[in-house]
């Protein structure tokens, strides 16, 4: 066993005093002052000194004692110092890792339900074990929500000995596990699982007809790893469970052929940021003539018009190897934030089928949505949520507004020595590409390891091909297995290593200088450590910072630099060139632009874009909040019925239902009748809820029209969704009553097949991509602009 650490390195703040002061006077939701945490830390350190002299039996007794007191109702805060000190000592003895003071402080922050910002390589996995152990002592179950399946299994197995010594059970959930395996994992005191898998299991639970089939317990405390990704980037991505495949009203292939023949100059136009595309009047006339169905705005043609819009969007705005890839005969979406394949994700409302038609692939039908919930709303089911990430400050207001979560900045255990070099800006992509190849070739010749972050599959393949032509071997990671990927990224710090990756590949895996085991660490340090190159700026500065953070872990040497061109997709999409004063705009040239004004304008544009995206998320939150309240009401009622905590439904209190209930109880028994009522009620709640979700989608699609009549779209949307919910409730009541009055209920119960009460033969889960059309929301904003322009 290696020598015990004698003491922690001094804790240095990464933010200047002036910046901290400005945050304070603005009433910032970011905490820099750690005095209150340090006070508790000193108590933990004092107690730990005594534990060092204890033998294993004494430590075991201490663990049993704190668990007993926790389950007897002693407040966790009263057990905090003792538990943290004990876990720290156990961690050192069992896995050879003693949490640094900074990790202990991060654990205190997590226990308080806040968000801990810790730099890459600072040991978030171990820091989380401290509050997780403490909160798990109550026996109510803790979820650690990881970034991917590989990390869920790795972290559960890695930290497992600590939990087991503390008398706690630990489990993990993986995609592909059956119901019983999942149920056992969630029954553990600590469960490692991705947020998406936990959310999908929640949706599956809400289609169960027997309480024994439920896998989840109540939602108590969740620690969210990579919180910026789960709580911000993925927050508005709905998780969906679907079944009952339905055929579209028109053949997607024919519509794809039609839009492919349209004239881009006269038949359609895109919006100012190329996020949406719409037919012009002449284009609509042309399509109507081809289809021969009359006006596509007639009620009977609305669905075909919607399909046509999807076909146009797929053809004009979605690019292969940028927005999606084709692999094994299937369209697989590429996540806009990570540049990697987004597993189990689909575009909604027919867009997926439109892309499949465009690529001449087998068309996978959408099916009927049976249930859905966004990660944002799912995470709010927990009594307490905390999180950790390396990049939180720029989204601090959003964490506060949506999750009531304060960001606490934890300084690194060792000061960051990474050098972030100024961006190199070029006038066009070809010049940037040539400069990238030259830079990589030059640095590779020295042996310095290089990690290149690209924004798309196409770009990473193109760069890899160019390097191979120069004789440079490289690893390319852009859409692969997480475990394989993590292993490659772990070796990206080796001498002469060149790794080309999409932006966050390997997230959760440290890049160790000198390779996975540090064999050539000294040589790599002598060369300056890991060199990180970004080939694009991104909509969010957090994504840029995440890439930079791959270098300079735990005080290591390292450097980073971004190569940008004024024809990059981000620059052109948001017309950032127009922000540059005309007198400062450069002519086309191969060398980098020597003008600091341009770099400042690009950074300013990023802040503007972040603000726009925040407003979009805020608007979506306002729109989804009412429907989420409805879902919660229905969900609670359904669970009461499933758990048999609910009396006979109010729908069956009509005189004729009461009479039939009494007659059936006399002939077949109370238990049989009540079980039949339960099955009838659950089926119709599910059936009508699915119809309600479809109705809400139609209302949402038409929301932008309210702005043309100068009505408040949000108010009208709420009004319409309330009307739809009343329709839902009435339909549920009518269907339950009708089925109960006419169903054949015998001593064997109710024949669900005969009565048409069986749910879908199969269901599947997927994520709807994050507002890919900009559809209703962009039309909503567009409608407002047009309405005010006309006025």
JSON list of C-alpha atoms in Angstrom, two decimals, residues 209 244 683 757-762:
[
{"chain": "A", "resi": 209, "resn": "UNK", "atom": "CA", "xyz": [-51.02, -3.55, -13.91]},
{"chain": "A", "resi": 244, "resn": "UNK", "atom": "CA", "xyz": [-49.37, 0.43, -30.89]},
{"chain": "A", "resi": 683, "resn": "UNK", "atom": "CA", "xyz": [-56.45, 0.43, -18.82]},
{"chain": "A", "resi": 757, "resn": "UNK", "atom": "CA", "xyz": [-58.43, -4.18, -22.33]},
{"chain": "A", "resi": 758, "resn": "UNK", "atom": "CA", "xyz": [-55.02, -5.57, -23.15]},
{"chain": "A", "resi": 759, "resn": "UNK", "atom": "CA", "xyz": [-52.26, -3.00, -23.52]},
{"chain": "A", "resi": 760, "resn": "UNK", "atom": "CA", "xyz": [-49.77, -2.97, -26.40]},
{"chain": "A", "resi": 761, "resn": "UNK", "atom": "CA", "xyz": [-48.07, -6.31, -27.08]},
{"chain": "A", "resi": 762, "resn": "UNK", "atom": "CA", "xyz": [-44.70, -4.57, -26.92]}
]
